[in-house]
Amino acid sequence: MTREALKRLEAGLPGPWYYDPAHYQRELEAFWYRRWVAVAREEELPGPGDWRTVRIGTQSIVLARDEDRIRGFHNTCRHRGSILCTEERGNFARRRIVCPYHSWTYDLGGQLVATPRRMETPDFDFGDFPLYQVAVASWGGFVFVNLAGRDAPPLDVGALEAQFKRYRLGDLRIGKRIVADVQANWKLLGENFSECFHCPPVHPELCRVVTAYRDAGAWGLRGAETAPEFAAGAATLTLDGSARLPPIGTLTETERKTIYVPAMLPPSLFLNVQPDYVNAHLMTPTGPESLRIVYDWLFEPERLPLGGEDLQHYVALWDVTNRQDARNCEWQQQGIQSREFKHGHYVPQEFDCHRFDEWVRAGLAGEKPAD
Ligand code: FES
Ligand SMILES: [Fe+2]
């Protein structure tokens, strides 16, 4: 990905795009219901019959592990539409999905297999009522769903595939998870992740380790830099830059010394990759002005469980930084409501925000016209 400063001030997206319910609906259709969305880690469904629900916009999806694969279904019964799973996670006893209303029963492939107490009619065909499937794929241990179902293209993670090939992402395991409900439009979080103009005022802890960020996103854009990128002696991103774990075993010498790689797979997955751990963000919208983010700290499985103090050593920096980002996005969400606010302005080093907004505009332009 090229880093090139903008040559002029660029306009951000129109203010109402961040709160207008009708516009939010357009974006749900264009991005969240038609693209691959990272929603979970495979390790959350370790055994046959394990399930969990995830929410994207207004849609509730059940992820369920069959013998060797994870399937996804809309959380709705083919009888009269009750949700099937009323909790966040569990295991389907006897590998049967039983609706809590009139007990229509499905197998893990989504086929209707029993309808207890139903009086017979000649027209009833069990084959007519399978659960509605969504497409499911995984990469790097992340479970992605695509609500386009059979129309979904293959999952394509682009440059991330080569970039993180040796980071064992698929093997890494959750050492810590923090879930946050944030009162902001999902695009503000995407824009926030795309610039470091905000780093000096917002992230004093991060700037102590990533010294380049004191330059407010301009580092590396003016030609040869003389200031170092990281604090002296830093080995990873922790509050003091020290590492208590060895680098991921499969990394090259250069990757072991690469203290930080940020990456984004819009709309839902953000990665902060260090040589010895990964902080992953799984984001899904819950409304025009709200979203949920699941923050996972991922480690090599042989390093887990990490003792409390060592775990805190690794969690603290991104935890404080993520909270700062969420808080600032909530403040921005409030300010955008002003009748006078038309759109934001991107300064040169916010080039990636502009790129993100272009991606949003392109996605909306490719949207099928409403019926
Ligand atoms: S709504 Fe599910 S069995 Fe009736
Ligand atoms: Fe930030």
Short mmCIF file of C-alpha atoms and ligand atoms in Angstrom, two decimals:
data_model
loop_
_atom_site.label_atom_id
_atom_site.label_comp_id
_atom_site.label_asym_id
_atom_site.label_seq_id
_atom_site.Cartn_x
_atom_site.Cartn_y
_atom_site.Cartn_z
CA MET A 1 0.00 0.00 0.00
CA THR A 2 1.50 3.32 -1.04
CA ARG A 3 1.88 6.10 1.46
CA GLU A 4 1.54 9.36 -0.34
CA ALA A 5 0.36 12.60 1.18
CA LEU A 6 -2.66 14.33 -0.30
CA LYS A 7 -1.75 17.32 -2.47
CA ARG A 8 -4.67 19.38 -1.27
CA LEU A 9 -7.42 19.46 1.28
CA GLU A 10 -9.99 16.76 0.47
CA ALA A 11 -13.61 16.71 1.57
CA GLY A 12 -14.87 13.92 3.78
CA LEU A 13 -18.21 12.17 3.36
CA PRO A 14 -21.44 14.13 3.85
CA GLY A 15 -22.43 14.52 7.50
CA PRO A 16 -25.81 12.75 7.23
CA TRP A 17 -24.07 9.60 5.97
CA TYR A 18 -23.00 9.09 9.57
CA TYR A 19 -26.47 9.18 11.13
CA ASP A 20 -29.26 9.14 8.56
CA PRO A 21 -31.21 5.84 8.99
CA ALA A 22 -32.09 5.63 5.28
CA HIS A 23 -28.46 6.03 4.30
CA TYR A 24 -27.45 3.45 6.91
CA GLN A 25 -29.86 1.00 5.27
CA ARG A 26 -28.16 1.59 1.90
CA GLU A 27 -24.79 0.86 3.46
CA LEU A 28 -26.05 -2.30 5.15
CA GLU A 29 -27.15 -3.54 1.74
CA ALA A 30 -24.00 -2.42 -0.09
CA PHE A 31 -21.35 -3.46 2.42
CA TRP A 32 -22.58 -5.58 5.27
CA TYR A 33 -25.13 -7.82 3.56
CA ARG A 34 -23.20 -8.35 0.33
CA ARG A 35 -19.55 -8.61 1.31
CA TRP A 36 -17.45 -10.93 3.40
CA VAL A 37 -17.58 -9.84 7.02
CA ALA A 38 -15.20 -11.23 9.65
CA VAL A 39 -17.29 -12.08 12.70
CA ALA A 40 -15.54 -14.66 14.89
CA ARG A 41 -12.52 -16.89 15.48
CA GLU A 42 -12.67 -20.52 14.50
CA GLU A 43 -11.57 -21.56 17.98
CA GLU A 44 -14.90 -20.31 19.35
CA LEU A 45 -16.53 -23.37 17.74
CA PRO A 46 -14.12 -26.18 18.58
CA GLY A 47 -16.39 -29.24 18.51
CA PRO A 48 -19.34 -30.68 16.57
CA GLY A 49 -22.60 -29.02 17.53
CA ASP A 50 -20.93 -25.90 18.95
CA TRP A 51 -22.70 -22.73 17.92
CA ARG A 52 -22.69 -19.01 18.44
CA THR A 53 -24.76 -16.15 17.17
CA VAL A 54 -23.42 -12.99 15.59
CA ARG A 55 -25.23 -9.85 14.63
CA ILE A 56 -24.64 -7.74 11.52
CA GLY A 57 -26.90 -4.72 11.30
CA THR A 58 -30.40 -6.05 11.95
CA GLN A 59 -29.48 -9.62 10.98
CA SER A 60 -28.82 -12.40 13.46
CA ILE A 61 -26.71 -15.27 12.13
CA VAL A 62 -26.06 -18.66 13.71
CA LEU A 63 -22.61 -20.15 13.17
CA ALA A 64 -22.60 -23.89 13.83
CA ARG A 65 -19.86 -26.47 13.57
CA ASP A 66 -20.74 -29.67 11.80
CA GLU A 67 -18.11 -32.45 11.88
CA ASP A 68 -15.41 -30.69 9.92
CA ARG A 69 -16.79 -27.34 8.84
CA ILE A 70 -18.56 -24.28 10.13
CA ARG A 71 -21.89 -23.41 8.57
CA GLY A 72 -23.92 -20.24 8.87
CA PHE A 73 -27.69 -19.86 8.98
CA HIS A 74 -30.05 -16.98 9.36
CA ASN A 75 -31.37 -17.20 12.90
CA THR A 76 -34.98 -17.72 11.82
CA CYS A 77 -37.24 -20.76 11.83
CA ARG A 78 -38.87 -21.88 8.58
CA HIS A 79 -42.17 -22.47 10.39
CA ARG A 80 -43.20 -19.04 11.60
CA GLY A 81 -39.95 -17.23 11.98
CA SER A 82 -38.96 -17.50 15.62
CA ILE A 83 -35.28 -17.11 16.31
CA LEU A 84 -33.70 -20.52 16.80
CA CYS A 85 -30.89 -19.55 19.16
CA THR A 86 -31.86 -17.28 22.00
CA GLU A 87 -28.43 -17.01 23.61
CA GLU A 88 -24.99 -16.02 22.35
CA ARG A 89 -23.41 -19.47 22.31
CA GLY A 90 -23.95 -23.10 23.17
CA ASN A 91 -23.94 -26.65 21.82
CA PHE A 92 -26.76 -28.28 19.89
CA ALA A 93 -27.61 -31.41 21.91
CA ARG A 94 -27.75 -34.53 19.72
CA ARG A 95 -26.61 -32.24 16.89
CA ARG A 96 -30.12 -31.04 16.33
CA ILE A 97 -31.28 -27.44 16.03
CA VAL A 98 -34.67 -27.29 17.77
CA CYS A 99 -36.82 -24.19 17.44
CA PRO A 100 -37.95 -22.99 20.90
CA TYR A 101 -41.50 -22.23 19.68
CA HIS A 102 -43.09 -25.39 18.16
CA SER A 103 -40.00 -27.60 18.10
CA TRP A 104 -39.39 -27.82 14.36
CA THR A 105 -36.05 -29.59 14.27
CA TYR A 106 -33.12 -29.25 11.86
CA ASP A 107 -29.84 -31.10 11.45
CA LEU A 108 -26.48 -29.30 11.38
CA GLY A 109 -26.70 -29.12 7.60
CA GLY A 110 -29.88 -27.05 8.00
CA GLN A 111 -32.29 -29.72 6.76
CA LEU A 112 -35.67 -29.96 8.46
CA VAL A 113 -35.79 -33.43 10.01
CA ALA A 114 -38.73 -33.41 12.46
CA THR A 115 -41.95 -31.50 13.10
CA PRO A 116 -43.35 -32.96 16.36
CA ARG A 117 -47.16 -32.99 16.83
CA ARG A 118 -47.93 -31.66 13.37
CA MET A 119 -51.21 -33.06 11.95
CA GLU A 120 -50.48 -34.56 8.56
CA THR A 121 -51.42 -32.97 5.26
CA PRO A 122 -50.56 -34.45 1.86
CA ASP A 123 -48.70 -31.37 0.70
CA PHE A 124 -45.99 -31.30 3.37
CA ASP A 125 -42.48 -31.90 2.08
CA PHE A 126 -39.59 -31.71 4.56
CA GLY A 127 -37.29 -30.75 1.69
CA ASP A 128 -39.17 -27.47 1.23
CA PHE A 129 -38.02 -25.99 4.54
CA PRO A 130 -34.23 -25.95 4.98
CA LEU A 131 -32.74 -23.18 7.05
CA TYR A 132 -31.55 -20.18 5.05
CA GLN A 133 -27.80 -20.53 4.64
CA VAL A 134 -25.24 -17.78 4.51
CA ALA A 135 -21.80 -18.32 2.95
CA VAL A 136 -19.01 -19.06 5.40
CA ALA A 137 -15.25 -18.99 4.79
CA SER A 138 -12.21 -18.64 6.94
CA TRP A 139 -8.78 -17.11 6.67
CA GLY A 140 -6.11 -16.77 9.34
CA GLY A 141 -8.41 -18.36 11.91
CA PHE A 142 -11.07 -15.69 11.33
CA VAL A 143 -14.58 -16.80 10.39
CA PHE A 144 -16.17 -14.68 7.67
CA VAL A 145 -19.80 -14.73 6.59
CA ASN A 146 -21.40 -13.36 3.46
CA LEU A 147 -25.15 -12.83 3.54
CA ALA A 148 -25.28 -13.05 -0.25
CA GLY A 149 -25.24 -16.83 0.33
CA ARG A 150 -24.86 -18.73 -2.93
CA ASP A 151 -24.18 -15.49 -4.82
CA ALA A 152 -21.13 -14.71 -2.69
CA PRO A 153 -17.82 -14.59 -4.57
CA PRO A 154 -14.89 -16.50 -3.07
CA LEU A 155 -13.33 -14.79 -0.05
CA ASP A 156 -10.38 -12.67 -1.17
CA VAL A 157 -8.17 -11.10 1.49
CA GLY A 158 -5.92 -9.47 -1.10
CA ALA A 159 -2.48 -8.36 0.08
CA LEU A 160 -2.99 -9.71 3.58
CA GLU A 161 -2.43 -13.26 2.38
CA ALA A 162 1.21 -12.67 1.42
CA GLN A 163 1.83 -10.02 4.06
CA PHE A 164 1.01 -12.29 7.00
CA LYS A 165 1.91 -15.65 5.52
CA ARG A 166 4.47 -16.45 8.19
CA TYR A 167 2.55 -15.08 11.19
CA ARG A 168 0.65 -18.35 11.85
CA LEU A 169 -2.59 -16.34 12.13
CA GLY A 170 -4.65 -19.51 11.74
CA ASP A 171 -2.90 -21.14 14.69
CA LEU A 172 -2.94 -18.18 17.05
CA ARG A 173 -5.33 -18.40 19.98
CA ILE A 174 -7.27 -15.84 22.00
CA GLY A 175 -5.45 -14.86 25.18
CA LYS A 176 -7.79 -12.00 25.97
CA ARG A 177 -11.06 -10.70 24.55
CA ILE A 178 -12.70 -7.36 25.27
CA VAL A 179 -16.07 -6.45 23.74
CA ALA A 180 -17.08 -2.80 23.39
CA ASP A 181 -20.31 -1.18 22.29
CA VAL A 182 -19.43 2.14 20.76
CA GLN A 183 -21.90 4.93 20.04
CA ALA A 184 -20.52 5.89 16.65
CA ASN A 185 -21.14 5.14 12.98
CA TRP A 186 -18.98 2.28 11.68
CA LYS A 187 -17.23 4.49 9.09
CA LEU A 188 -15.78 6.73 11.79
CA LEU A 189 -13.88 3.75 13.19
CA GLY A 190 -12.61 2.89 9.71
CA GLU A 191 -11.42 6.45 9.19
CA ASN A 192 -9.92 6.57 12.65
CA PHE A 193 -7.88 3.44 11.96
CA SER A 194 -6.65 5.03 8.73
CA GLU A 195 -4.77 8.01 10.11
CA CYS A 196 -2.34 8.93 12.83
CA PHE A 197 -2.90 12.67 12.65
CA HIS A 198 -4.77 12.17 15.93
CA CYS A 199 -2.01 10.20 17.67
CA PRO A 200 -0.14 12.96 19.58
CA PRO A 201 -3.20 14.43 21.36
CA VAL A 202 -5.13 11.15 21.74
CA HIS A 203 -2.54 8.40 22.31
CA PRO A 204 0.30 9.51 24.61
CA GLU A 205 1.04 5.88 25.58
CA LEU A 206 1.26 4.68 21.97
CA CYS A 207 3.43 7.65 20.99
CA ARG A 208 5.92 6.80 23.72
CA VAL A 209 6.68 3.50 21.94
CA VAL A 210 5.91 4.36 18.31
CA THR A 211 7.92 7.55 18.35
CA ALA A 212 7.17 8.13 14.65
CA TYR A 213 3.55 8.81 15.65
CA ARG A 214 4.62 11.95 17.46
CA ASP A 215 4.92 13.29 13.94
CA ALA A 216 1.11 13.07 13.59
CA GLY A 217 1.05 10.81 10.58
CA ALA A 218 3.61 12.83 8.60
CA TRP A 219 6.55 10.50 9.37
CA GLY A 220 7.95 9.02 6.18
CA LEU A 221 6.05 11.39 3.90
CA ARG A 222 8.62 14.15 3.63
CA GLY A 223 11.50 12.07 2.30
CA ALA A 224 14.41 10.82 4.40
CA GLU A 225 13.51 10.77 8.10
CA THR A 226 16.14 11.29 10.74
CA ALA A 227 14.04 10.49 13.82
CA PRO A 228 13.73 6.80 14.76
CA GLU A 229 10.41 5.04 14.21
CA PHE A 230 10.30 3.34 17.62
CA ALA A 231 11.60 4.05 21.12
CA ALA A 232 15.14 2.85 21.76
CA GLY A 233 15.17 -0.80 22.79
CA ALA A 234 11.51 -1.42 21.88
CA ALA A 235 10.84 -5.00 20.76
CA THR A 236 7.06 -5.00 20.54
CA LEU A 237 4.07 -2.78 21.26
CA THR A 238 3.62 -2.80 25.03
CA LEU A 239 3.54 0.17 27.42
CA ASP A 240 7.33 0.12 27.81
CA GLY A 241 8.14 -1.59 24.51
CA SER A 242 9.53 -4.68 26.20
CA ALA A 243 8.66 -8.23 25.13
CA ARG A 244 8.08 -11.13 27.47
CA LEU A 245 7.53 -13.66 24.71
CA PRO A 246 9.76 -14.70 21.84
CA PRO A 247 8.69 -13.65 18.34
CA ILE A 248 6.35 -15.98 16.47
CA GLY A 249 8.54 -18.93 15.53
CA THR A 250 7.95 -18.91 11.79
CA LEU A 251 8.88 -15.27 11.15
CA THR A 252 11.88 -14.16 9.13
CA GLU A 253 14.66 -12.18 10.78
CA THR A 254 13.25 -8.95 9.31
CA GLU A 255 9.72 -9.73 10.48
CA ARG A 256 10.98 -10.43 14.00
CA LYS A 257 12.33 -6.89 14.05
CA THR A 258 9.24 -5.37 12.48
CA ILE A 259 7.63 -4.09 15.64
CA TYR A 260 4.30 -3.07 14.19
CA VAL A 261 2.23 -3.70 11.06
CA PRO A 262 -1.30 -2.27 10.90
CA ALA A 263 -3.70 -3.76 8.36
CA MET A 264 -7.33 -3.41 7.48
CA LEU A 265 -9.76 -5.59 5.57
CA PRO A 266 -12.85 -3.45 5.31
CA PRO A 267 -15.54 -3.37 6.33
CA SER A 268 -15.01 -5.39 9.50
CA LEU A 269 -11.46 -6.54 10.24
CA PHE A 270 -8.61 -4.40 11.60
CA LEU A 271 -5.28 -5.90 12.62
CA ASN A 272 -2.47 -4.59 14.79
CA VAL A 273 0.32 -7.08 14.19
CA GLN A 274 3.41 -7.29 16.39
CA PRO A 275 6.18 -9.89 16.19
CA ASP A 276 4.93 -11.78 19.26
CA TYR A 277 1.17 -11.13 19.31
CA VAL A 278 -1.74 -9.73 17.33
CA ASN A 279 -4.49 -7.38 18.44
CA ALA A 280 -7.47 -7.98 16.14
CA HIS A 281 -10.66 -5.92 15.89
CA LEU A 282 -13.87 -7.44 14.59
CA MET A 283 -16.37 -4.65 14.01
CA THR A 284 -20.05 -4.89 13.08
CA PRO A 285 -22.66 -2.13 12.98
CA THR A 286 -25.60 -2.33 15.37
CA GLY A 287 -27.35 0.82 14.19
CA PRO A 288 -26.75 4.04 12.23
CA GLU A 289 -24.90 5.46 15.22
CA SER A 290 -23.63 2.38 17.01
CA LEU A 291 -21.40 -0.61 16.55
CA ARG A 292 -19.85 -3.47 18.43
CA ILE A 293 -16.14 -4.23 18.38
CA VAL A 294 -14.65 -7.47 19.58
CA TYR A 295 -10.98 -6.91 20.45
CA ASP A 296 -8.91 -10.09 20.58
CA TRP A 297 -5.33 -10.48 21.71
CA LEU A 298 -3.93 -13.49 19.85
CA PHE A 299 -0.86 -15.48 20.82
CA GLU A 300 0.94 -18.62 19.75
CA PRO A 301 -0.96 -21.50 21.39
CA GLU A 302 2.12 -22.77 23.19
CA ARG A 303 2.39 -19.42 25.04
CA LEU A 304 -1.06 -19.79 26.58
CA PRO A 305 -2.34 -19.51 29.17
CA LEU A 306 -0.35 -16.40 29.92
CA GLY A 307 0.00 -15.51 33.60
CA GLY A 308 -2.10 -12.54 34.71
CA GLU A 309 0.76 -10.11 34.90
CA ASP A 310 2.28 -11.15 31.59
CA LEU A 311 -1.13 -11.03 29.94
CA GLN A 312 -1.73 -7.53 31.29
CA HIS A 313 1.71 -6.56 29.99
CA TYR A 314 0.50 -7.42 26.49
CA VAL A 315 -3.07 -6.17 26.78
CA ALA A 316 -2.49 -2.76 28.37
CA LEU A 317 -1.22 -0.68 25.44
CA TRP A 318 -3.82 -1.58 22.83
CA ASP A 319 -6.55 -1.60 25.47
CA VAL A 320 -5.91 2.01 26.44
CA THR A 321 -5.37 2.98 22.80
CA ASN A 322 -8.53 1.28 21.57
CA ARG A 323 -10.57 2.97 24.31
CA GLN A 324 -9.13 6.34 23.36
CA ASP A 325 -10.07 5.76 19.72
CA ALA A 326 -13.60 4.66 20.58
CA ARG A 327 -14.11 7.66 22.86
CA ASN A 328 -12.90 10.10 20.21
CA CYS A 329 -15.16 8.52 17.59
CA GLU A 330 -18.10 8.93 19.97
CA TRP A 331 -17.26 12.62 20.42
CA GLN A 332 -16.98 13.01 16.68
CA GLN A 333 -20.34 11.27 16.24
CA GLN A 334 -21.91 13.86 18.52
CA GLY A 335 -20.29 16.83 16.82
CA ILE A 336 -21.26 15.69 13.34
CA GLN A 337 -24.92 16.15 14.31
CA SER A 338 -24.48 19.92 14.20
CA ARG A 339 -26.76 21.55 11.66
CA GLU A 340 -23.73 23.47 10.47
CA PHE A 341 -21.52 20.43 9.81
CA LYS A 342 -21.52 19.54 6.13
CA HIS A 343 -18.45 17.31 5.86
CA GLY A 344 -14.96 16.97 7.28
CA HIS A 345 -11.66 18.01 5.69
CA TYR A 346 -8.67 15.75 5.22
CA VAL A 347 -5.19 17.22 5.58
CA PRO A 348 -2.29 15.70 3.58
CA GLN A 349 -1.34 12.96 6.03
CA GLU A 350 -4.95 11.74 6.22
CA PHE A 351 -4.55 10.23 2.76
CA ASP A 352 -5.76 6.83 3.92
CA CYS A 353 -9.02 8.29 5.28
CA HIS A 354 -9.60 9.73 1.84
CA ARG A 355 -8.85 6.32 0.34
CA PHE A 356 -11.30 4.68 2.76
CA ASP A 357 -13.99 7.20 1.83
CA GLU A 358 -13.37 6.54 -1.87
CA TRP A 359 -13.88 2.86 -1.13
CA VAL A 360 -17.18 3.72 0.55
CA ARG A 361 -18.30 5.85 -2.38
CA ALA A 362 -17.35 3.15 -4.88
CA GLY A 363 -19.20 0.50 -2.89
CA LEU A 364 -22.32 2.64 -2.80
CA ALA A 365 -22.07 3.39 -6.51
CA GLY A 366 -21.93 -0.33 -7.28
CA GLU A 367 -25.02 -0.91 -5.23
CA LYS A 368 -27.96 -2.46 -7.06
CA PRO A 369 -30.77 0.08 -7.35
CA ALA A 370 -33.52 -0.37 -4.80
CA ASP A 371 -36.62 -2.20 -6.04
S1 FES B 1 -41.70 -20.83 14.70
FE1 FES B 1 -40.22 -22.40 14.85
S2 FES B 1 -41.35 -24.16 15.20
FE2 FES B 1 -42.83 -22.63 15.02
FE FE B 2 -6.01 5.90 17.21
#
